[in-house]
CSV table of C-alpha atoms and ligand atoms in Angstrom, one decimal:
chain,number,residue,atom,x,y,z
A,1,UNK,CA,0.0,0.0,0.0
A,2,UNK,CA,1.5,3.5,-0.8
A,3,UNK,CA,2.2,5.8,2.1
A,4,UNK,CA,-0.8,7.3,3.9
A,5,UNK,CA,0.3,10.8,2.8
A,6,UNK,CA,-0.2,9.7,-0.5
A,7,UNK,CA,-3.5,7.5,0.2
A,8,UNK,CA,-6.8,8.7,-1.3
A,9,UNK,CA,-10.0,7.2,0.0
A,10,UNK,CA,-10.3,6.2,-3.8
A,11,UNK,CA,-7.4,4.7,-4.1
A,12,UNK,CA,-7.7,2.8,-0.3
A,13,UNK,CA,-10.8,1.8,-1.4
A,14,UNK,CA,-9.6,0.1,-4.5
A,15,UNK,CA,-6.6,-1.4,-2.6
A,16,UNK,CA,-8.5,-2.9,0.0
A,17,UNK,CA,-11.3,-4.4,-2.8
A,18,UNK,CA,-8.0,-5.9,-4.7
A,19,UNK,CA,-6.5,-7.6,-1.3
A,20,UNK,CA,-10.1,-8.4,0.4
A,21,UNK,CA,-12.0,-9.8,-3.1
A,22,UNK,CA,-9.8,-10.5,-5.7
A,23,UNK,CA,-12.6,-11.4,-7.8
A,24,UNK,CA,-14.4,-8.2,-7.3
A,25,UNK,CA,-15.9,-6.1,-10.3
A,26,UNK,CA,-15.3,-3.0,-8.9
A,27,UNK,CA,-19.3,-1.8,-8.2
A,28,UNK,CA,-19.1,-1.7,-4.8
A,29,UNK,CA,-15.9,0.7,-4.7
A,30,UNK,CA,-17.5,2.7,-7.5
A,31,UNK,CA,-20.5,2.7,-4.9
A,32,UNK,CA,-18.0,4.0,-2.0
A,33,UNK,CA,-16.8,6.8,-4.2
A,34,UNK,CA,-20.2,8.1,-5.2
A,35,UNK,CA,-20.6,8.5,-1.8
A,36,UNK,CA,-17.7,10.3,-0.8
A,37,UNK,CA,-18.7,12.4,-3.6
A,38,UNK,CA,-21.9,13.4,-2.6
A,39,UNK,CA,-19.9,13.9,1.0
A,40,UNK,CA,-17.7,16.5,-0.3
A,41,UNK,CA,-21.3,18.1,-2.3
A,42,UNK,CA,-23.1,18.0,1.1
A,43,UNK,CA,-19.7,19.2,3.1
A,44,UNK,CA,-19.9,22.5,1.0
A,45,UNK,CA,-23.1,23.1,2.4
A,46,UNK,CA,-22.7,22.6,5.6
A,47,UNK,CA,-19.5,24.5,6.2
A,48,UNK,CA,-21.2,27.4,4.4
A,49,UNK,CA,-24.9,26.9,5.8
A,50,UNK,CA,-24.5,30.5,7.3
A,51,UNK,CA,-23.7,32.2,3.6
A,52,UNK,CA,-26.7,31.1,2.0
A,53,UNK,CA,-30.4,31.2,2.7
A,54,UNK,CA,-30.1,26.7,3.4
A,55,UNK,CA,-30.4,27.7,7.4
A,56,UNK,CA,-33.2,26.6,9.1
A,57,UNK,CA,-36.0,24.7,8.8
A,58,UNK,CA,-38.3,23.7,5.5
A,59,UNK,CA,-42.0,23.5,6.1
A,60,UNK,CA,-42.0,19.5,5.6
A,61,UNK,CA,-41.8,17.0,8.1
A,62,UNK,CA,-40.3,13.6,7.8
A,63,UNK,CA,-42.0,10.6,8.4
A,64,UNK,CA,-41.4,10.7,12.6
A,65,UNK,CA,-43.2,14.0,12.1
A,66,UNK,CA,-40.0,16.2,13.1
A,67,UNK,CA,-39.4,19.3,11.5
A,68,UNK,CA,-36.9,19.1,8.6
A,69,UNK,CA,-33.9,20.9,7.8
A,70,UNK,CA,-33.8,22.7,4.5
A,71,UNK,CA,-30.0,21.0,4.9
A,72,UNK,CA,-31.8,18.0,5.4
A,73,UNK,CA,-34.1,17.9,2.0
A,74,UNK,CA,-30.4,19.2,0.4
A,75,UNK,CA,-28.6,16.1,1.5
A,76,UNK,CA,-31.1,13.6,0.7
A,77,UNK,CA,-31.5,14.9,-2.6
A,78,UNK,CA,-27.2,15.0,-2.9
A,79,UNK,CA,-27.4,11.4,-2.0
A,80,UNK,CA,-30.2,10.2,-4.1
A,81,UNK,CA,-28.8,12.1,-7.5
A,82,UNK,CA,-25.5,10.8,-7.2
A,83,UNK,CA,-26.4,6.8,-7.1
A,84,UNK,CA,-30.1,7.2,-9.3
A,85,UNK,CA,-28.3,7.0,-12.5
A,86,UNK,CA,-25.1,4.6,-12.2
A,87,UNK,CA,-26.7,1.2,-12.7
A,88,UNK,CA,-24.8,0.2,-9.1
A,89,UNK,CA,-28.1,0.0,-7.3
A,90,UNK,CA,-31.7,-1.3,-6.7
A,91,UNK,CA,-32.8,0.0,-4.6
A,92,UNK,CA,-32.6,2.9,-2.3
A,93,UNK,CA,-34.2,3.6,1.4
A,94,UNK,CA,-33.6,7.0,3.4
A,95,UNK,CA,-34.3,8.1,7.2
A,96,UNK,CA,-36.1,10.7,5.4
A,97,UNK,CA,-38.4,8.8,3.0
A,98,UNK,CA,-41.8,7.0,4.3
A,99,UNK,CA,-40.9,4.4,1.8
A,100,UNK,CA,-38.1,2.3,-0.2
A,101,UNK,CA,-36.8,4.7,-3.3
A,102,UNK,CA,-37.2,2.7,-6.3
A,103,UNK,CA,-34.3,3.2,-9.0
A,104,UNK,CA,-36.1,5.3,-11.8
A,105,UNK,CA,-37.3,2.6,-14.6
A,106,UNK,CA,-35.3,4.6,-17.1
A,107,UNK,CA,-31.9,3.5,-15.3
A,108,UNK,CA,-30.4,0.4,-15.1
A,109,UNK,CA,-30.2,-1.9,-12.2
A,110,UNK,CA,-27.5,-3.1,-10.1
A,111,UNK,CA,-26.6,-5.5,-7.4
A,112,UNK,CA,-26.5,-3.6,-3.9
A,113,UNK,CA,-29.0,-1.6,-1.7
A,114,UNK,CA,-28.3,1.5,0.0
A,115,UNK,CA,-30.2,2.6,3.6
A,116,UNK,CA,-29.1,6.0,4.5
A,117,UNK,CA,-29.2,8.5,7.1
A,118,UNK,CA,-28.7,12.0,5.2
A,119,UNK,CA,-28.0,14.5,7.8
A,120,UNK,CA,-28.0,13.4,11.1
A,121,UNK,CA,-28.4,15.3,13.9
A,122,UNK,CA,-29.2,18.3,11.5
A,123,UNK,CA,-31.1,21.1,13.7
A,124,UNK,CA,-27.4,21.0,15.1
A,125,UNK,CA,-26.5,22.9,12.2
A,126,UNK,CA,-28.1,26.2,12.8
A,127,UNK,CA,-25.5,26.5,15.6
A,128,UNK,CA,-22.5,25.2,14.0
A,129,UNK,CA,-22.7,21.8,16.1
A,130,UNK,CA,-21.5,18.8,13.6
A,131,UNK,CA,-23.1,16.8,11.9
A,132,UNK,CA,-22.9,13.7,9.9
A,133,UNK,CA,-24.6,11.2,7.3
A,134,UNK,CA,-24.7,7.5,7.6
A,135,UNK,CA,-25.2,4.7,5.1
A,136,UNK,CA,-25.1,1.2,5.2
A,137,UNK,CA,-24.6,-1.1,1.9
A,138,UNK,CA,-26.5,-4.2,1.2
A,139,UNK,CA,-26.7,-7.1,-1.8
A,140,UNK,CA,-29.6,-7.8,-3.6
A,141,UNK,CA,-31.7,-10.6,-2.7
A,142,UNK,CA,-34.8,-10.5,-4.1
A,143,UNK,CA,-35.7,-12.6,-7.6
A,144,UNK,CA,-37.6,-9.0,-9.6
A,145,UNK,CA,-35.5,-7.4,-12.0
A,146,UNK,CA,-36.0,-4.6,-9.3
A,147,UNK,CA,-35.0,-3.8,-6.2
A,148,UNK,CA,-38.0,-4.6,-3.1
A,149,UNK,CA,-38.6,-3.9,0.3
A,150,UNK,CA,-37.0,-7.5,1.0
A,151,UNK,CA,-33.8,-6.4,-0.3
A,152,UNK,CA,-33.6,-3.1,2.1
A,153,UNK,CA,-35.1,-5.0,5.8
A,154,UNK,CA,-32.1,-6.8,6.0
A,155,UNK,CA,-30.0,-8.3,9.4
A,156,UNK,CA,-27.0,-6.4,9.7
A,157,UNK,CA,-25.0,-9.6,9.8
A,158,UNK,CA,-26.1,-9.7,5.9
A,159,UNK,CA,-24.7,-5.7,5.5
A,160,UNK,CA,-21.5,-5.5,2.5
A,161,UNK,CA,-20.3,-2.3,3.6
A,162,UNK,CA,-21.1,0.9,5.9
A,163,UNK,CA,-19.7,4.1,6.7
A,164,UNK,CA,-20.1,7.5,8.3
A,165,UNK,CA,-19.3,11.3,7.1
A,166,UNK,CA,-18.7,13.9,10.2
A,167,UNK,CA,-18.9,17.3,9.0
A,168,UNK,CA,-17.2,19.1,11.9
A,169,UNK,CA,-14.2,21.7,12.6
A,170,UNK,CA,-13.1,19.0,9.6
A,171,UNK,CA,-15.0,16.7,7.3
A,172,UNK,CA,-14.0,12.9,7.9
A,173,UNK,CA,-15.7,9.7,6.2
A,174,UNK,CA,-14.5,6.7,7.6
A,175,UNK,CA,-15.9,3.0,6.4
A,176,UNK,CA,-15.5,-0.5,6.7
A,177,UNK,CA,-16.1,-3.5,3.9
A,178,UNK,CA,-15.4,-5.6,6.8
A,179,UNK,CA,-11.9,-5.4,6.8
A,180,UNK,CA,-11.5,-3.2,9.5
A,181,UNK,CA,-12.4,0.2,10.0
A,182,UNK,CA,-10.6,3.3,8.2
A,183,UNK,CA,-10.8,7.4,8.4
A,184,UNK,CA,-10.0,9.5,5.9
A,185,UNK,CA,-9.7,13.4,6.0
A,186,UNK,CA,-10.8,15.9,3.9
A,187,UNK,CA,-8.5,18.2,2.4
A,188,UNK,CA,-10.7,21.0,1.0
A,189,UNK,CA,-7.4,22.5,-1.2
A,190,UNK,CA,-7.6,19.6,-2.9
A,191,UNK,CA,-10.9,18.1,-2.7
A,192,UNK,CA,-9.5,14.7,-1.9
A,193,UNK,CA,-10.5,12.7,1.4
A,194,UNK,CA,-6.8,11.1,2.4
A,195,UNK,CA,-6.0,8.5,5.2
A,196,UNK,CA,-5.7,9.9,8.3
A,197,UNK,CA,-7.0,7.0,10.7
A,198,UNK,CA,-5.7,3.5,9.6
A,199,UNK,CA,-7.7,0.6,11.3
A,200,UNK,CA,-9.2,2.2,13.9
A,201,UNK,CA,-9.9,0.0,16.8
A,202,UNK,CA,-12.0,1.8,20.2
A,203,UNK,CA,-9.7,2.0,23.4
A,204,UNK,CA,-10.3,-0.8,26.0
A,205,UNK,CA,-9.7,2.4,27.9
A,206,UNK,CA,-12.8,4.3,27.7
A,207,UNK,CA,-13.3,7.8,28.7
A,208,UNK,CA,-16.9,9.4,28.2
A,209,UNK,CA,-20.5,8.2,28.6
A,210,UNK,CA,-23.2,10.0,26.2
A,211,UNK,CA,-26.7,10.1,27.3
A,212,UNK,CA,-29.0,13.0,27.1
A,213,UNK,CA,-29.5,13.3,30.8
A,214,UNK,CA,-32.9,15.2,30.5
A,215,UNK,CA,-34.3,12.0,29.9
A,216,UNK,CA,-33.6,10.5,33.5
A,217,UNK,CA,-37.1,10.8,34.7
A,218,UNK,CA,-37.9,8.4,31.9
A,219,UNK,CA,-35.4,6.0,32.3
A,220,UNK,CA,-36.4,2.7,33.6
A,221,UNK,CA,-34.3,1.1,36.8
A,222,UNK,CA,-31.5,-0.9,34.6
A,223,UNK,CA,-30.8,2.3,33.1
A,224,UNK,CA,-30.9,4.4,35.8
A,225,UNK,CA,-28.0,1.9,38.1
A,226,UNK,CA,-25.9,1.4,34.8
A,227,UNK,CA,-25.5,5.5,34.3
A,228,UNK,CA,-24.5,5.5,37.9
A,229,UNK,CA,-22.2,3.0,37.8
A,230,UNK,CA,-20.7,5.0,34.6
A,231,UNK,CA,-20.4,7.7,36.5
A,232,UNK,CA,-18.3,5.8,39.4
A,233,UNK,CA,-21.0,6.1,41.8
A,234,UNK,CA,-20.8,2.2,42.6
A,235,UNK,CA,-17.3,3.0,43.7
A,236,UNK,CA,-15.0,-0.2,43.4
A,237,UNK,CA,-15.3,-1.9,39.5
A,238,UNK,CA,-17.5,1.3,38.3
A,239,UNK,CA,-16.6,3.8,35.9
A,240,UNK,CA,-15.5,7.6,37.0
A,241,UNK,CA,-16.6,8.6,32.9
A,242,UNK,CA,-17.2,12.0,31.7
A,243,UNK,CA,-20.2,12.6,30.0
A,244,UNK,CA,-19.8,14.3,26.4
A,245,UNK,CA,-23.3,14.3,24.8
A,246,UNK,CA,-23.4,16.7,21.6
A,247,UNK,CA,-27.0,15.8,20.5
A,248,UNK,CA,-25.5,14.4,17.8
A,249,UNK,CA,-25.1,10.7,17.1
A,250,UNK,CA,-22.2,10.7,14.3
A,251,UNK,CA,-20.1,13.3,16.4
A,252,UNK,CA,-20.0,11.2,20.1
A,253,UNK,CA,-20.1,8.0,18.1
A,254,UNK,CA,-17.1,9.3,16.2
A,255,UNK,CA,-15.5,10.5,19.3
A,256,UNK,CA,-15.7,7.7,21.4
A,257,UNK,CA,-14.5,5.1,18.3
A,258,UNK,CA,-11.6,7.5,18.8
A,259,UNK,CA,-11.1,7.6,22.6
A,260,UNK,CA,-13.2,5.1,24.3
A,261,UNK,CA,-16.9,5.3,25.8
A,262,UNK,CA,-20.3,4.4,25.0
A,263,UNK,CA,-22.9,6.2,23.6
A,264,UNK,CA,-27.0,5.3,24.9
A,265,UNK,CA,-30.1,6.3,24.0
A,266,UNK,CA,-32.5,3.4,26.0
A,267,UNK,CA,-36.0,2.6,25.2
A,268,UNK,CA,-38.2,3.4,28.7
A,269,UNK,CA,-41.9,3.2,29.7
A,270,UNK,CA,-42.9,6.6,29.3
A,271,UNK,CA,-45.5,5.5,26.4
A,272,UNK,CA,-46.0,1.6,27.1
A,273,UNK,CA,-46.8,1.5,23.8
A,274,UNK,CA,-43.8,2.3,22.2
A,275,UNK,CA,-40.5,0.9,24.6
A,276,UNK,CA,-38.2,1.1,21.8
A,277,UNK,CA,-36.4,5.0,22.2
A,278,UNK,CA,-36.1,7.3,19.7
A,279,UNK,CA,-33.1,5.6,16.9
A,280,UNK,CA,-33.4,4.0,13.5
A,281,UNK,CA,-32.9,0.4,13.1
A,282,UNK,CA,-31.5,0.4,9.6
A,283,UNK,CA,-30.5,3.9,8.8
A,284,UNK,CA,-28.3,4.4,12.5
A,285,UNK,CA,-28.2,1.4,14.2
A,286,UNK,CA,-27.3,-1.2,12.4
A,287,UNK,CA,-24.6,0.7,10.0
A,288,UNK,CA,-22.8,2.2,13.3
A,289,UNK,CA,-23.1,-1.2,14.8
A,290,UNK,CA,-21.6,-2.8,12.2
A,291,UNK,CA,-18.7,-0.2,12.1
A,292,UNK,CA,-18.7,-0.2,16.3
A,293,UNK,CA,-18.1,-4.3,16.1
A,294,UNK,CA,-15.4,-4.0,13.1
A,295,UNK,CA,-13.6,-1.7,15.5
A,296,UNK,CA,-13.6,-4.5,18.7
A,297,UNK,CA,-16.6,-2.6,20.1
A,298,UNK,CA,-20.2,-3.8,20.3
A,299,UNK,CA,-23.8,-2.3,19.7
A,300,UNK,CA,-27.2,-3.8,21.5
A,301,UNK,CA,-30.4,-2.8,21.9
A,302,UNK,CA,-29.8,-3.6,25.4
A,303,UNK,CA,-30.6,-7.2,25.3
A,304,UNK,CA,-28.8,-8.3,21.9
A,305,UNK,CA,-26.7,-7.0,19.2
A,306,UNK,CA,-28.4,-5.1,16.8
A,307,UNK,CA,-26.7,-6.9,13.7
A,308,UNK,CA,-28.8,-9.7,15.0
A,309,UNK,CA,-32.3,-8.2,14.4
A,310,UNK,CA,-34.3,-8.5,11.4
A,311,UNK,CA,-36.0,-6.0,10.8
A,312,UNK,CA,-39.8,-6.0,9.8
A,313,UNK,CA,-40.0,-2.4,9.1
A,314,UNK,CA,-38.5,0.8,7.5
A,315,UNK,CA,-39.2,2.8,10.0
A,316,UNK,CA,-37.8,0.6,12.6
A,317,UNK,CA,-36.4,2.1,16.1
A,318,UNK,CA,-34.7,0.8,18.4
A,319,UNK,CA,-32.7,1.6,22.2
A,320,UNK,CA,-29.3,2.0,21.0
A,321,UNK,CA,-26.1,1.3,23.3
A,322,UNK,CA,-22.9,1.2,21.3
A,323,UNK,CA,-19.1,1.7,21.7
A,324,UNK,CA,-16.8,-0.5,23.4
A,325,UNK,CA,-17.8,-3.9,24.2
A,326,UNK,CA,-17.5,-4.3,28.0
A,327,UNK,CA,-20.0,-1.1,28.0
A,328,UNK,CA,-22.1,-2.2,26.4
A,329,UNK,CA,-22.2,-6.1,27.8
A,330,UNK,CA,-22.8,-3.9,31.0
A,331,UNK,CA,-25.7,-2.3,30.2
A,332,UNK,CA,-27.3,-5.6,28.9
A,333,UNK,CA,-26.5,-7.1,32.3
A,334,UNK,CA,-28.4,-4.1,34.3
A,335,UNK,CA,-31.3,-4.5,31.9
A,336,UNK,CA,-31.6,-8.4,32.6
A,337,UNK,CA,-31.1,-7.9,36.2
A,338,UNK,CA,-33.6,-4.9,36.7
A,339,UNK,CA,-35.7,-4.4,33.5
A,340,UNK,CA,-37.9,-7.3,33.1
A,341,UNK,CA,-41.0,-5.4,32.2
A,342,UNK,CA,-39.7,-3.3,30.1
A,343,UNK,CA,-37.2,-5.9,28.0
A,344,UNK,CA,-41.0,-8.6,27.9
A,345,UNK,CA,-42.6,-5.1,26.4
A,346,UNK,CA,-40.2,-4.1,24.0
A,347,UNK,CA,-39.5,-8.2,22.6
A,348,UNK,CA,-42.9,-8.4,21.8
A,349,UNK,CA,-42.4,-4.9,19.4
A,350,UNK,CA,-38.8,-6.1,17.9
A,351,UNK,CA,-39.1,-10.3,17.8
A,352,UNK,CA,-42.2,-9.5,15.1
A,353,UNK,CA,-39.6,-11.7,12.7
A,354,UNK,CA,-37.1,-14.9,13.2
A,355,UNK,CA,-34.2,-13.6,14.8
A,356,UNK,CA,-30.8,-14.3,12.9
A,357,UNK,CA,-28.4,-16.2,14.9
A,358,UNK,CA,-31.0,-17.9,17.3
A,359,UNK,CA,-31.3,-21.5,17.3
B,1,P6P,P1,-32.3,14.0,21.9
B,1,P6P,C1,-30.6,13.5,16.2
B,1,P6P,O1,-32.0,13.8,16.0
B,1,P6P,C2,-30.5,12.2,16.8
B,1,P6P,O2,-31.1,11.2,16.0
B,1,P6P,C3,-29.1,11.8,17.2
B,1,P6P,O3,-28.2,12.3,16.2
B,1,P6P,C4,-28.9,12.4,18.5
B,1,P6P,O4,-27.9,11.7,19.3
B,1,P6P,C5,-30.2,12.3,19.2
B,1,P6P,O5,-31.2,12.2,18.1
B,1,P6P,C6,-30.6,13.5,20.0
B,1,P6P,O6,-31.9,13.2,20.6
B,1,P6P,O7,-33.7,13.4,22.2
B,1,P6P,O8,-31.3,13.7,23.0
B,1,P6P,O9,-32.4,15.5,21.5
């Protein structure tokens, strides 16, 4: 491999096809740098939000009924544009679509499926908070000469390839084709994204928690004992963290693959009728998850891993606890031993499909 000064996410991209599949046509690198195209279309944006009238919100709302971000509409179109055409594709689903987004019948094709997250975290951007975009990659399984929903409710133990994009004081994409996890930095002069974070793996070490504390009165009991034993309270074997919580999921994700910690937004009882917290199964979950787990960490929903689900539909959520793995096993363990009614609630509103990996 060429030195990283001289390693372009293109080339690294190519490089790691070549070593990992040999007998790879190329599509799904051609797939990974139309999206670190439409990264550097939607990083020009962002970093110049301020300059043009993209602030603020649009008068739509997406299909969880929250308000949407001009930058939102902006990214999702970016991201759709860039793959419609390119016969790489089947089929497309977004956070910000009610339903799968068919490849227009006058395009070809292709063999993969792409779930995506445009802007996450976007009312961050009016105040210059990051922000990021996530995407998962998937193979076609469906028989129709089209892409389905079958092809897009996926495991994540089936996923090909996912990645994230923080746009932040700089504008990294880092992915994984499930050969490890790599980071590459924009350098605007050039327009090239180049390798600045070989094979990251998360710290055993970790050093922050992230949790939107406002949520405590809503937290069931697990919860509640496992962010006080993050905190140190437990004394001996518990964890003196810090808590960094930026309201945005790429950014602390990003930061604690970098430094160590775990990121949690639980499920709780506040509405029985719907235990399963505020995340995306397909379009955050499972991508992160499968990035958090290439990179010696783990992601549950706080009683398995969330590779493991299947999910039965788009808008899927889940309770998310990701970062490094003895974290997470922890949190799992304060559920099991203090959350019975909530974890028999929220089964019966995930196991609506066979779970993968279950006997
Ligand atoms: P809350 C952004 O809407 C998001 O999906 C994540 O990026 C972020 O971590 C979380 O929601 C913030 O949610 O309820 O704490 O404001």
């Amino acid at each position: 491999m060429p030195s990283a000064a001289l390693m372009t996410i293109e080339r690294h991209i190519l490089e790691a096809q070549k070593e990992a599949a040999p007998q790879a046509t190329g599509v799904l690198t051609q797939l990974l740098y139309d999206i670190a195209l439409s990264a550097k279309i939607i990083a020009r944006e962002t970093t110049r939000a301020g300059l043009v009238n993209i602030l603020g919100s649009a008068d739509t709302k997406n299909v969880y009924g929250e308000q949407q971000q001009k930058l939102d509409i902006f990214a999702n179109d970016v991201i759709f544009k860039m793959n419609d055409h390119t016969g790489r594709l089947c089929v497309m689903a977004s956070e910000e679509n009610e339903d799968i987004i068919p490849i227009p019948e006058r395009f070809e094709c292709g063999k993969y499926v792409l779930v995506y997250d445009p802007l996450d975290g976007s009312s961050n951007v009016d105040v210059n908070v990051s922000v990021g975009t996530i995407f998962g990659i998937f193979r076609k399984i469906s028989n129709g000469p089209r892409g389905a929903l079958e092809d897009v409710l996926q495991a994540g133990r089936s996923i090909a390839a996912a990645g994230y994009i923080v746009y932040g004081p700089s504008t990294m994409m880092v992915y994984t084709v499930g050969d490890g996890v790599h980071g590459f930095t924009l350098d605007p002069s050039v327009g090239e994204f180049i390798l600045s974070h070989e094979n990251i793996k998360i710290p055993a070490k970790s050093k922050y928690y992230s949790v939107n504390q406002g949520n405590e009165k809503y937290w069931t009991p697990g919860v509640r004992h496992y962010v006080k034993w993050l905190q140190g309270i437990y004394g001996e074997g518990s964890k003196p963290l810090s808590q960094r919580y930026i309201g945005s999921l790429v950014a602390d994700f990003h930061r604690n693959m970098l430094n160590g910690g775990v990121y949690v937004y639980p499920g709780d009882l506040n509405d029985p009728n719907d235990p399963c917290g505020k995340l995306r199964l397909l379009f955050e979950a499972i991508p992160l998850g499968y990035i958090a787990e290439q990179a010696g960490g783990a992601a549950s929903d706080g009683d398995m891993p969330v590779l493991d689900i299947v999910p039965h539909k788009l808008q899927q959520r889940v309770p998310l606890f990701i970062g490094n793995s003895e974290l997470v096993n922890k949190a799992n363990q304060f559920i099991r031993d203090y959350d019975r009614e909530w974890l028999e609630i929220y089964r019966t509103h995930r196991d609506q499909q066979k779970l993968v990996n279950r006997e």
